XYZ file of C-alpha atoms in Angstrom:
774
model
C 0.000 0.000 0.000
C 1.449 3.340 -1.025
C 0.264 6.839 -0.211
C 0.369 9.552 -2.879
C 3.045 12.173 -2.426
C 1.909 15.063 -0.244
C 0.710 18.046 -2.231
C 2.748 21.245 -2.156
C 1.324 24.499 -0.903
C 3.255 26.443 -3.560
C 1.353 28.242 -6.310
C 1.749 26.995 -9.899
C 4.868 28.489 -11.429
C 6.494 29.229 -8.059
C 10.122 28.424 -7.372
C 10.051 24.649 -6.806
C 13.013 24.844 -4.405
C 11.838 27.635 -2.114
C 9.413 26.408 0.530
C 6.164 28.358 0.860
C 5.894 30.664 3.860
C 4.408 28.849 6.843
C 0.820 29.709 7.681
C -1.413 28.837 10.579
C -5.144 29.089 11.247
C -6.494 29.425 14.771
C -9.978 29.695 16.260
C -10.860 32.869 18.158
C -11.458 30.908 21.348
C -8.130 29.095 21.100
C -6.299 32.362 20.456
C -7.847 34.053 23.482
C -7.439 31.086 25.789
C -3.771 31.060 24.833
C -3.152 34.778 25.325
C -5.725 36.066 27.832
C -5.766 33.539 30.675
C -3.726 34.061 33.814
C -3.737 33.271 37.509
C -5.293 30.264 39.225
C -7.226 27.342 37.873
C -10.618 27.949 39.489
C -13.624 25.682 38.992
C -15.821 27.265 41.636
C -17.842 29.123 39.007
C -17.931 26.468 36.351
C -21.413 26.877 34.844
C -23.633 23.858 35.289
C -25.664 24.124 32.056
C -25.483 21.169 29.710
C -24.601 21.611 26.047
C -28.286 21.325 25.132
C -29.244 23.874 27.793
C -26.520 26.210 26.580
C -27.851 25.997 23.037
C -31.389 26.535 24.302
C -30.172 29.563 26.268
C -28.595 31.066 23.165
C -31.817 30.459 21.253
C -33.816 32.132 24.019
C -31.670 35.253 23.884
C -31.732 35.371 20.085
C -35.509 34.899 20.109
C -35.874 38.041 22.204
C -34.031 40.165 19.661
C -35.805 42.083 16.945
C -36.143 41.434 13.231
C -32.875 41.662 11.341
C -30.807 40.304 14.215
C -27.917 38.235 12.849
C -26.556 35.157 14.639
C -23.624 32.781 14.134
C -21.706 35.258 11.957
C -18.640 33.696 10.309
C -15.635 36.007 10.518
C -11.934 35.777 9.783
C -8.886 37.945 9.211
C -5.143 37.484 8.836
C -2.127 39.065 10.462
C 0.904 38.011 8.450
C 0.963 34.206 8.320
C -1.709 33.881 11.033
C -5.402 33.532 10.135
C -7.973 33.906 12.906
C -11.510 32.673 12.367
C -14.668 32.021 14.341
C -18.419 32.591 14.638
C -19.707 35.564 16.605
C -22.865 34.852 18.605
C -25.040 37.734 17.439
C -25.182 41.250 15.947
C -27.993 43.772 16.152
C -27.572 46.084 13.134
C -30.161 48.567 14.415
C -28.296 49.076 17.694
C -24.844 48.545 16.196
C -24.221 46.005 18.972
C -22.153 42.814 18.765
C -23.043 40.276 21.470
C -21.203 37.404 23.119
C -23.789 35.204 24.883
C -22.862 33.105 27.923
C -25.212 30.945 29.990
C -24.746 30.363 33.705
C -26.360 29.318 36.969
C -25.886 31.046 40.302
C -24.786 34.495 41.390
C -22.793 36.191 38.659
C -20.983 38.232 41.279
C -19.048 35.099 42.215
C -17.556 34.778 38.741
C -13.733 35.060 38.961
C -12.357 38.193 37.306
C -10.161 36.232 34.896
C -13.235 34.401 33.533
C -14.816 37.739 32.611
C -11.465 38.937 31.236
C -11.374 35.945 28.867
C -14.931 36.614 27.686
C -14.106 40.247 26.952
C -11.011 39.154 25.033
C -13.098 36.923 22.769
C -15.673 39.657 22.214
C -13.033 42.281 21.385
C -11.428 39.967 18.821
C -14.821 39.330 17.222
C -15.395 43.077 17.278
C -12.156 43.719 15.411
C -13.036 41.083 12.819
C -16.529 42.525 12.315
C -15.237 46.099 11.960
C -12.762 44.961 9.331
C -15.370 42.928 7.461
C -18.009 45.685 7.380
C -15.983 48.887 7.589
C -17.404 50.066 10.936
C -15.624 52.968 12.624
C -17.098 52.252 16.080
C -18.863 49.275 17.584
C -20.887 48.601 20.710
C -19.804 45.370 22.419
C -22.054 43.521 24.864
C -21.374 40.553 27.126
C -24.771 38.939 27.701
C -25.017 36.524 30.642
C -28.226 34.487 30.779
C -29.185 32.872 34.102
C -30.897 29.634 33.107
C -32.806 29.441 36.387
C -34.433 32.871 36.150
C -34.030 33.447 32.363
C -32.753 36.904 33.326
C -30.111 38.629 31.235
C -27.239 40.583 32.734
C -25.561 42.771 30.124
C -22.196 44.546 30.245
C -21.604 47.048 27.443
C -18.627 48.953 26.100
C -18.173 51.128 23.011
C -14.902 50.836 21.121
C -13.287 52.512 18.120
C -12.404 50.188 15.269
C -8.790 51.306 15.525
C -8.579 50.349 19.197
C -10.109 46.978 18.481
C -7.677 46.443 15.629
C -4.757 47.304 17.919
C -6.054 44.872 20.542
C -6.517 42.153 17.921
C -3.024 42.642 16.542
C -1.595 42.531 20.054
C -3.277 39.188 20.736
C -2.049 37.853 17.394
C 1.541 38.956 17.976
C 1.515 37.301 21.403
C 0.443 34.090 19.678
C 2.508 34.440 16.509
C 5.735 32.839 17.694
C 3.802 29.803 18.888
C 1.812 29.752 15.630
C 5.002 29.692 13.545
C 6.334 26.820 15.649
C 3.035 24.990 15.195
C 3.056 25.569 11.445
C 6.625 24.262 11.240
C 5.660 21.261 13.362
C 2.680 20.503 11.123
C 4.844 20.667 8.008
C 7.542 18.448 9.510
C 4.884 16.054 10.773
C 3.187 15.780 7.391
C 6.471 15.375 5.527
C 7.475 12.555 7.865
C 4.073 10.846 7.691
C 4.089 11.086 3.915
C 7.366 9.134 3.959
C 6.238 6.740 6.710
C 7.077 3.105 6.059
C 5.486 -0.015 7.447
C 7.583 -1.127 10.438
C 7.989 -4.741 9.310
C 9.432 -6.355 6.200
C 5.971 -7.470 5.119
C 2.370 -7.416 6.209
C 0.956 -10.346 8.124
C -1.725 -12.362 6.315
C -4.917 -10.323 6.416
C -3.163 -7.217 7.744
C -2.735 -5.675 4.305
C -6.437 -6.164 3.534
C -7.337 -4.359 6.753
C -4.832 -1.551 6.159
C -6.071 -0.970 2.611
C -9.688 -0.793 3.812
C -8.706 1.763 6.456
C -6.764 3.767 3.843
C -9.827 3.873 1.570
C -11.951 4.981 4.513
C -9.575 7.853 5.239
C -9.523 8.936 1.590
C -13.300 8.769 1.152
C -14.190 10.176 4.568
C -16.484 7.265 5.339
C -17.108 5.063 8.351
C -15.723 1.543 8.205
C -16.828 -1.541 10.140
C -13.916 -3.984 9.984
C -13.962 -7.508 11.358
C -10.426 -8.847 11.462
C -9.216 -11.925 13.345
C -7.038 -11.894 16.417
C -3.321 -12.147 15.786
C -2.984 -10.209 12.521
C -1.871 -6.951 14.174
C -5.026 -4.856 14.003
C -3.590 -1.970 16.029
C -0.660 -1.351 13.666
C -2.889 -2.269 10.717
C -5.233 0.631 11.499
C -2.825 3.253 12.858
C -0.378 3.000 9.948
C -2.857 3.789 7.130
C -4.587 6.488 9.190
C -1.303 8.283 9.816
C -0.150 7.715 6.247
C -3.327 9.384 4.950
C -3.098 12.358 7.318
C -1.113 14.752 5.075
C -3.216 14.302 1.938
C -6.494 14.399 3.873
C -5.366 17.366 6.001
C -6.168 15.498 9.200
C -5.640 17.493 12.361
C -5.948 14.596 14.804
C -6.123 10.841 15.059
C -8.082 9.598 18.069
C -7.366 6.002 19.078
C -10.114 4.867 21.451
C -9.943 1.706 23.544
C -12.406 0.026 25.899
C -9.766 -0.851 28.501
C -6.300 0.191 29.667
C -4.477 -2.701 27.880
C -5.883 -1.459 24.586
C -4.389 1.979 25.167
C -1.018 0.417 25.913
C -1.185 -1.629 22.690
C -1.702 1.606 20.771
C 1.248 3.307 22.465
C 3.404 0.253 21.717
C 2.286 0.240 18.074
C 3.139 3.936 17.688
C 6.584 3.193 19.073
C 7.078 0.446 16.487
C 6.025 2.886 13.787
C 8.800 5.210 14.925
C 6.338 7.768 16.284
C 7.713 8.095 19.792
C 10.842 9.682 21.184
C 12.681 12.814 20.120
C 14.531 11.058 17.281
C 11.490 9.518 15.596
C 8.638 10.844 13.470
C 7.755 14.313 14.838
C 4.356 13.199 16.059
C 2.855 14.372 19.341
C 1.174 11.478 21.115
C -0.949 12.071 24.229
C -2.564 9.489 26.517
C -5.615 10.699 28.437
C -6.329 9.319 31.905
C -9.490 9.606 33.967
C -9.579 12.492 36.420
C -10.023 10.114 39.354
C -6.711 8.432 38.495
C -4.785 11.591 37.563
C -5.716 13.807 40.520
C -2.785 14.379 42.891
C -4.889 15.916 45.673
C -8.339 14.263 45.759
C -8.925 15.810 49.193
C -8.711 19.350 47.790
C -10.979 21.467 45.601
C -9.941 22.690 42.156
C -8.994 26.285 42.937
C -5.898 28.084 44.072
C -7.030 28.635 47.654
C -7.283 24.880 48.175
C -4.992 22.999 45.772
C -1.330 24.014 45.282
C -1.395 22.611 41.736
C -4.252 24.973 40.836
C -2.515 28.024 42.297
C -0.930 30.040 39.469
C -1.844 27.296 36.988
C -2.204 29.588 33.954
C 0.916 31.552 34.839
C 3.036 28.376 34.747
C 1.128 26.685 31.920
C 3.080 28.180 28.954
C 6.432 26.749 30.011
C 4.926 23.440 31.115
C 3.079 23.149 27.804
C 6.180 23.857 25.723
C 8.375 21.431 27.639
C 5.724 18.696 27.661
C 5.247 18.906 23.895
C 9.001 18.748 23.351
C 8.814 15.174 24.691
C 6.437 14.319 21.819
C 5.147 11.126 23.447
C 3.208 11.667 26.663
C 1.874 8.505 28.260
C 0.358 8.866 31.708
C 3.584 8.819 33.739
C 5.538 11.150 31.443
C 2.664 13.640 31.501
C 2.520 13.499 35.301
C 6.257 14.106 35.564
C 6.073 17.071 33.174
C 3.184 18.656 35.091
C 4.668 18.218 38.546
C 8.013 19.626 37.369
C 6.143 22.926 36.956
C 3.837 22.438 39.964
C 0.622 22.286 37.938
C -2.204 19.730 37.790
C -1.466 16.736 35.494
C -5.119 16.194 34.639
C -5.779 19.764 33.558
C -2.473 19.906 31.691
C -3.621 16.890 29.677
C -6.870 18.712 28.805
C -4.839 21.696 27.584
C -2.520 19.528 25.490
C -5.340 17.890 23.511
C -5.499 20.818 21.102
C -1.758 20.576 20.340
C -1.469 16.764 20.108
C -1.532 14.853 16.810
C -2.601 11.467 18.189
C -4.725 11.096 21.310
C -5.028 7.670 22.940
C -8.007 7.488 25.268
C -11.034 5.582 26.498
C -14.268 5.454 24.473
C -15.977 7.979 26.732
C -13.647 10.816 25.642
C -15.376 10.891 22.254
C -18.719 9.129 22.693
C -19.991 10.139 26.161
C -22.467 12.946 26.849
C -19.755 15.395 27.935
C -16.966 13.984 25.760
C -13.904 16.253 25.657
C -12.612 15.132 22.254
C -15.972 15.388 20.517
C -16.678 18.854 21.942
C -13.210 20.095 21.028
C -13.474 18.696 17.492
C -16.712 20.604 16.913
C -15.495 23.772 18.598
C -12.145 23.846 16.767
C -13.503 22.475 13.470
C -10.871 19.715 13.472
C -10.660 17.081 10.755
C -10.348 13.924 12.840
C -9.869 10.248 12.168
C -11.318 8.039 14.909
C -10.091 4.466 15.418
C -12.268 2.375 17.749
C -10.526 -0.718 19.117
C -12.492 -3.839 20.156
C -15.561 -2.078 18.795
C -17.947 -4.884 19.749
C -17.812 -3.343 23.254
C -19.230 -0.042 22.032
C -22.842 -1.290 21.955
C -22.997 -1.993 25.686
C -20.680 0.891 26.588
C -22.902 3.201 24.553
C -25.940 2.062 26.513
C -24.096 2.708 29.764
C -22.935 6.166 28.685
C -26.508 7.223 27.918
C -28.132 5.708 30.997
C -28.436 7.264 34.463
C -29.636 6.091 37.857
C -30.735 7.816 41.073
C -31.218 6.020 44.397
C -33.818 7.477 46.763
C -32.235 5.762 49.794
C -28.840 7.355 49.115
C -30.551 10.712 48.622
C -32.384 10.315 51.942
C -29.060 9.766 53.719
C -27.605 12.857 52.013
C -30.658 14.926 52.861
C -30.190 14.372 56.594
C -26.695 15.937 56.483
C -27.235 18.474 53.686
C -26.387 22.155 54.311
C -29.311 24.325 55.337
C -29.285 26.240 52.040
C -30.159 23.059 50.154
C -33.050 21.918 52.325
C -35.929 23.636 50.458
C -34.879 22.178 47.086
C -34.147 18.788 48.642
C -37.551 18.742 50.373
C -39.309 19.364 47.055
C -37.353 16.538 45.434
C -38.085 14.199 48.351
C -41.824 14.858 48.072
C -41.750 14.257 44.320
C -39.843 11.017 44.798
C -42.283 9.857 47.459
C -45.222 10.553 45.139
C -43.643 8.436 42.399
C -43.146 5.531 44.776
C -46.656 5.653 46.237
C -48.316 5.811 42.816
C -46.542 2.682 41.574
C -48.412 -0.541 42.261
C -45.630 -3.012 41.448
C -42.015 -3.476 42.513
C -40.739 -2.779 38.996
C -42.347 -0.811 36.192
C -41.294 0.661 32.869
C -42.658 3.978 31.657
C -42.475 5.386 28.150
C -42.536 8.964 29.433
C -40.610 10.788 32.117
C -42.386 12.141 35.221
C -42.253 15.873 34.542
C -42.598 17.056 38.145
C -39.838 14.767 39.332
C -37.449 15.937 36.608
C -38.262 19.589 37.345
C -37.623 19.059 41.066
C -34.360 17.302 40.256
C -33.235 20.183 38.029
C -33.962 22.651 40.820
C -32.028 20.520 43.314
C -29.054 20.263 40.954
C -29.100 24.025 40.465
C -29.162 24.593 44.211
C -26.198 22.271 44.684
C -24.302 24.084 41.904
C -24.894 27.402 43.668
C -23.781 25.946 46.992
C -20.613 24.409 45.572
C -19.695 27.696 43.901
C -20.139 29.601 47.156
C -18.578 27.069 49.532
C -15.148 26.893 47.917
C -14.102 23.991 50.139
C -13.941 20.345 49.132
C -17.583 19.208 48.896
C -18.918 16.204 50.770
C -18.318 13.163 48.540
C -21.997 12.196 48.784
C -23.102 15.689 47.774
C -20.719 15.768 44.825
C -21.816 12.279 43.731
C -25.467 13.325 43.873
C -24.722 16.472 41.894
C -22.992 14.607 39.060
C -25.682 11.899 39.034
C -28.411 14.543 38.905
C -26.661 16.354 36.049
C -26.350 13.107 34.096
C -30.023 12.334 34.669
C -31.277 15.768 33.625
C -29.041 15.782 30.553
C -30.552 12.504 29.401
C -34.032 13.778 30.222
C -33.484 16.500 27.598
C -33.007 13.858 24.873
C -35.379 11.164 26.151
C -37.128 9.189 23.408
C -38.064 5.759 22.083
C -34.425 4.668 22.325
C -34.684 4.770 26.140
C -37.078 3.881 28.937
C -37.814 5.228 32.394
C -37.754 2.510 35.051
C -38.848 2.707 38.652
C -37.814 -0.069 41.048
C -39.403 -0.012 44.516
C -37.623 -1.608 47.470
C -39.848 -2.379 50.442
C -37.300 -4.134 52.662
C -35.707 -2.258 55.521
C -37.031 0.471 57.789
C -38.196 2.746 54.991
C -39.412 1.919 51.482
C -37.404 3.548 48.722
C -37.054 3.416 44.972
C -34.437 3.654 42.244
C -35.211 5.828 39.210
C -33.395 4.907 36.005
C -33.218 6.316 32.509
C -32.015 3.245 30.632
C -30.738 3.557 27.110
C -31.597 0.515 25.017
C -30.558 1.620 21.526
C -27.408 3.801 21.551
C -27.657 4.589 17.823
C -29.435 7.981 18.128
C -26.764 9.205 20.556
C -23.738 7.795 18.735
C -24.722 8.726 15.170
C -23.874 12.452 15.626
C -20.446 11.445 16.951
C -19.704 9.487 13.787
C -20.896 12.441 11.698
C -18.521 14.803 13.530
C -15.420 12.901 12.399
C -13.799 12.908 8.972
C -13.617 9.109 9.115
C -14.305 6.465 11.751
C -12.934 2.914 11.755
C -14.517 0.403 14.138
C -12.539 -2.819 14.286
C -12.706 -6.075 16.235
C -12.372 -9.814 15.829
C -16.111 -10.200 16.521
C -18.400 -7.895 14.532
C -20.714 -10.544 13.145
C -23.454 -10.245 12.092
C -22.607 -6.840 10.716
C -26.239 -5.704 10.493
C -26.527 -5.886 14.277
C -23.638 -3.437 14.767
C -24.640 -1.136 11.933
C -28.144 -0.831 13.404
C -27.262 -0.702 17.098
C -24.459 1.850 16.749
C -26.199 4.111 14.233
C -23.524 4.019 11.554
C -24.371 6.040 8.433
C -26.048 4.368 5.481
C -22.904 4.654 3.344
C -20.652 2.966 5.917
C -18.231 0.487 4.364
C -17.887 -3.061 5.674
C -14.929 -5.432 5.414
C -14.441 -8.916 6.803
C -10.805 -9.951 6.733
C -10.249 -13.639 6.136
C -8.595 -15.449 8.989
C -4.940 -16.422 8.519
C -5.577 -19.489 10.658
C -6.394 -22.901 9.225
C -9.048 -25.340 10.358
C -6.496 -27.944 11.435
C -5.052 -25.527 13.996
C -8.177 -25.692 16.149
C -10.183 -28.836 16.785
C -13.719 -27.550 17.451
C -16.031 -30.111 19.029
C -19.626 -29.902 20.199
C -20.843 -31.888 23.206
C -24.355 -32.527 21.810
C -25.735 -34.564 24.702
C -25.231 -31.904 27.374
C -27.669 -29.050 27.987
C -26.622 -26.021 30.061
C -30.144 -24.570 30.172
C -31.204 -23.463 33.635
C -33.565 -26.410 34.084
C -30.825 -28.886 33.100
C -27.902 -27.240 34.851
C -27.697 -29.439 37.947
C -27.545 -32.682 35.989
C -24.989 -31.182 33.567
C -22.379 -30.622 36.297
C -20.932 -34.149 36.478
C -20.824 -34.712 32.673
C -19.013 -31.386 32.181
C -16.468 -32.211 34.892
C -15.926 -35.642 33.308
C -15.434 -34.074 29.858
C -12.890 -31.575 31.218
C -10.966 -34.338 32.969
C -11.055 -36.611 29.907
C -9.713 -33.907 27.584
C -7.017 -32.882 30.069
C -5.797 -36.481 30.439
C -5.784 -36.963 26.662
C -3.637 -33.869 26.198
C -2.226 -32.483 29.453
C -1.666 -28.737 29.370
C -3.276 -25.433 30.286
C -6.993 -24.921 29.590
C -9.605 -22.258 30.237
C -13.151 -23.338 31.114
C -15.898 -20.710 30.766
C -19.304 -20.769 32.464
C -22.397 -18.585 32.587
C -22.085 -17.686 36.280
C -19.821 -17.967 39.311
C -22.277 -20.405 40.877
C -22.242 -22.753 37.860
C -18.469 -22.469 37.606
C -17.991 -23.314 41.275
C -20.298 -26.338 41.117
C -18.335 -27.867 38.230
C -15.000 -27.035 39.876
C -16.143 -28.666 43.124
C -17.275 -31.771 41.228
C -13.955 -31.908 39.353
C -12.035 -31.731 42.627
C -14.144 -34.483 44.198
C -14.339 -36.930 41.292
C -11.152 -36.124 39.338
C -8.613 -34.938 41.934
C -5.674 -35.513 39.563
C -6.696 -32.509 37.423
C -5.153 -29.242 38.767
C -7.498 -26.268 38.600
C -7.981 -22.703 39.854
C -10.978 -20.371 39.837
C -11.899 -16.793 39.071
C -13.717 -15.110 41.950
C -16.077 -12.145 41.970
C -14.478 -8.746 42.504
C -10.874 -9.824 41.920
C -8.297 -7.081 42.356
C -5.848 -6.246 39.567
C -3.158 -8.205 41.457
C -5.453 -11.232 41.824
C -6.352 -11.138 38.128
C -2.672 -11.060 37.214
C -1.966 -13.986 39.551
C -4.714 -15.960 37.794
C -3.109 -15.303 34.404
C 0.420 -15.963 35.677
C -0.503 -19.581 36.379
C -0.698 -20.162 32.610
C 3.035 -20.738 32.218
C 4.663 -22.347 29.193
C 4.548 -26.097 29.611
C 2.132 -25.799 32.541
C -0.771 -28.090 33.285
C -4.124 -27.184 34.778
C -7.576 -25.744 34.139
C -8.550 -22.159 34.926
C -12.273 -21.745 35.610
C -13.731 -18.363 34.562
C -17.007 -16.598 33.844
C -17.872 -15.949 30.207
C -17.845 -12.241 29.428
C -15.575 -11.469 32.381
C -11.960 -10.373 32.705
C -10.498 -13.494 31.068
C -12.907 -13.860 28.147
C -11.095 -11.264 26.008
C -8.033 -9.063 25.990
C -5.581 -11.648 27.335
C -2.811 -13.210 25.265
C -1.567 -16.719 26.124
C 0.396 -17.823 23.037
C 1.986 -21.177 22.368
C 1.458 -23.859 24.981
C 0.557 -21.357 27.682
C -2.979 -22.286 26.565
C -3.794 -25.421 24.573
C -7.566 -25.473 24.794
C -10.829 -24.067 26.092
C -14.248 -25.272 27.198
C -17.299 -23.030 26.808
C -20.125 -24.478 28.906
C -22.817 -22.000 27.945
C -24.369 -20.420 24.885
C -23.535 -17.078 26.446
C -27.107 -15.789 26.310
C -27.799 -12.908 28.690
C -30.030 -13.730 31.645
C -33.772 -13.520 31.070
C -34.957 -10.712 33.342
C -37.231 -7.671 33.056
C -34.460 -5.418 31.737
C -33.369 -7.810 28.997
C -36.968 -8.527 28.093
C -37.503 -4.786 27.727
C -34.427 -4.671 25.495
C -35.827 -7.534 23.415
C -39.130 -5.681 22.950
C -37.459 -2.428 21.893
C -35.075 -4.206 19.526
C -38.052 -5.998 17.996
C -39.835 -2.673 17.493
C -36.772 -0.984 16.031
C -35.215 -3.742 13.926
C -37.625 -6.705 13.837
C -35.159 -9.148 15.425
C -35.684 -8.773 19.156
C -34.427 -12.142 20.426
C -31.409 -12.174 18.152
C -30.393 -8.586 18.966
C -30.957 -8.875 22.724
C -29.846 -12.443 23.396
C -28.402 -14.576 20.594
C -25.911 -12.213 18.920
C -24.385 -10.861 22.175
C -24.173 -14.413 23.561
C -22.376 -15.946 20.603
C -20.021 -12.946 20.472
C -18.874 -13.755 24.011
C -18.358 -17.391 23.021
C -16.226 -16.480 20.012
C -14.222 -13.941 22.026
C -13.453 -16.542 24.694
C -12.551 -19.162 22.103
C -10.186 -16.646 20.510
C -7.847 -17.011 23.489
C -6.667 -20.415 22.143
C -5.238 -19.632 18.706
C -3.119 -16.475 18.713
C -0.656 -17.169 15.885
C -0.179 -19.475 12.890
C 2.030 -21.702 15.024
C -0.591 -22.365 17.711
C -2.537 -25.627 17.954
C -5.439 -26.320 20.301
C -8.883 -27.711 21.024
C -12.206 -26.025 21.729
C -15.203 -27.747 23.337
C -18.616 -26.087 22.860
C -20.707 -27.630 25.615
C -24.419 -27.308 24.870
C -26.672 -29.126 22.431
C -27.845 -25.805 20.953
C -24.419 -25.302 19.348
C -25.471 -27.966 16.848
C -28.334 -25.805 15.537
C -27.828 -24.361 12.068
C -28.730 -20.785 13.083
C -26.147 -20.907 15.864
C -23.389 -22.516 13.800
C -23.915 -19.842 11.128
C -22.698 -17.264 13.657
C -19.429 -19.073 14.382
C -16.202 -18.147 12.514
C -16.113 -19.557 9.006
C -12.631 -21.015 9.369
C -13.746 -23.308 12.208
C -14.413 -26.897 11.205
C -16.950 -27.999 13.789
C -17.285 -31.661 14.744
C -19.671 -33.466 17.069
C -17.854 -34.849 20.101
């Protein structure tokens, strides 16, 4: 696979030897955040409005303006090689007034001065751009703050001469210009190096070229790609290489590599190293790993402002040097980023947020692009970035998407919080408590599903969340953990209430045990497609890849991929003789048959182990089922060594479980299907010679899954398959994929359930398997 040579920026007929002058384009907000921020990091007046509420607030203000009012005005101007562009919120031609609209909750008097200073900086830059575009000699500037609770506007006005605004604009640009020239030079060096990037190995692995070519075509066409590719072909390198190779020609600003778990992020960092994209001597590519705030915070007992946390004090004053030195490292995994931040006594987490806009590749969890408040998605829209998004182990995105767009509130936990809540919160909390009590009393059953949200409850919750936001802004100290947890849970709930629809359901579960009855209110997302589809649309190209994306229609429908999404299924490099796949047709693992299946399964495990001693994994539908078979094996076949997964294992315990699979070892590890050991672990060679899967993997039949089945039936006409069969068989195939990891591996797989013999089930198994009856 070869990329076309990068195009030159020179005009036709220009000197082919002289390089064109570097140029750089920056958004107004980025320019002002770079030049106009100073002092402490201070989150005490971080507005609580959601993105949807912010948009609604803007619309409310615009709706109050008269005829002829202009909104979202595109503006740009250049100072030397620097081009500044953005969209001004609104302009009233009759009043000659340019407006910058900000939404907030709480007392505006508590807003830190440097927040207001930043807002004025943005408005003055927009004012300069508008004067230049329309030839105005003077202009009235207005900061409009809308309180979403009262819908009251607070307006601050100033009148400026066009010349003064131009001088201010030029001053901001000159303060940024040196950095802009460095960034332009970095972008050119980056693109030149990526255009010459070579595959890190002498040749592609079987199937890897097919995957890489499909990714390349996706980058060139700007389409989404669903790619099923088998384990062991090098999917991480096979997707990163073509995405980076296409970056210069497609003018990509960023590549986001998103993983479901920490090991996936490490695989990406390792792959970038193999591609020569890490270290000062390699490809000049800036690689940033994002870590959750809970893991990156150095002072969890302190609040995020300079009066409490030393790493927030003077944050913006020390940021420029920290930013420059951090980016000089090029590759910033979690530890390197922490070291760079602490060397300048600033917060590692907030430094990572700042560095996103200057990084070329960002390695992060799914939630950074797909969640409701996703940093990468918001920044891509705000900065108008052209982004390529690579989604690793994408089969996980269906369930993760449901989790991201679901929210839960526990009345019992709220009752405990209410007893210790500050006095200022009591009126709002009392209203919410009464609303909650009404919901519980009106429900006649322990569990019920509602197609509509209870309006009074949601309104009371919004008021309570607003009251907590006001309190947190005023208090300044570290909030009670329970109060902060409630606040974030309430925000998540109200955000989802704004977009509630047929893709979700409202559930109320009443608990009567204990001294007081209570209930749990849940907005449960069942079909993530409506939420995820806009995220796919925001990217230049998205590649979702995994070893298990079959049947493709299920993922296309559930995830909301666009109608023109491309699909590729890479043939497996493995051969049927590498894996002996056998069905145990006379054993049923159905719930009604489970007890009498225990002894036959234990006998089968022992028989296989004696026929070929070595290391095996045995997967079951539950810890209880697993333990029963393990206990029977120990009693009736004591010569077979075995060890078990337990619920809630720590990271150290999980590693100890895996460490028992040594080369040349002998024993059987018992695990739960769909758990920690069903995917994402690599036991090549004779560290693992076989597996037993004693379940069809179907999710448990319960009210929630039955609700999912009904909604999937309504949406796609295949309720049982979408809710039960496809997710179950995916878990089976993922677990079985632990056995064969390379073309040199040999092993055996036992599928223990008579239903595996059914044609509709066997059609979902990998095509390269040659299935035999045991």
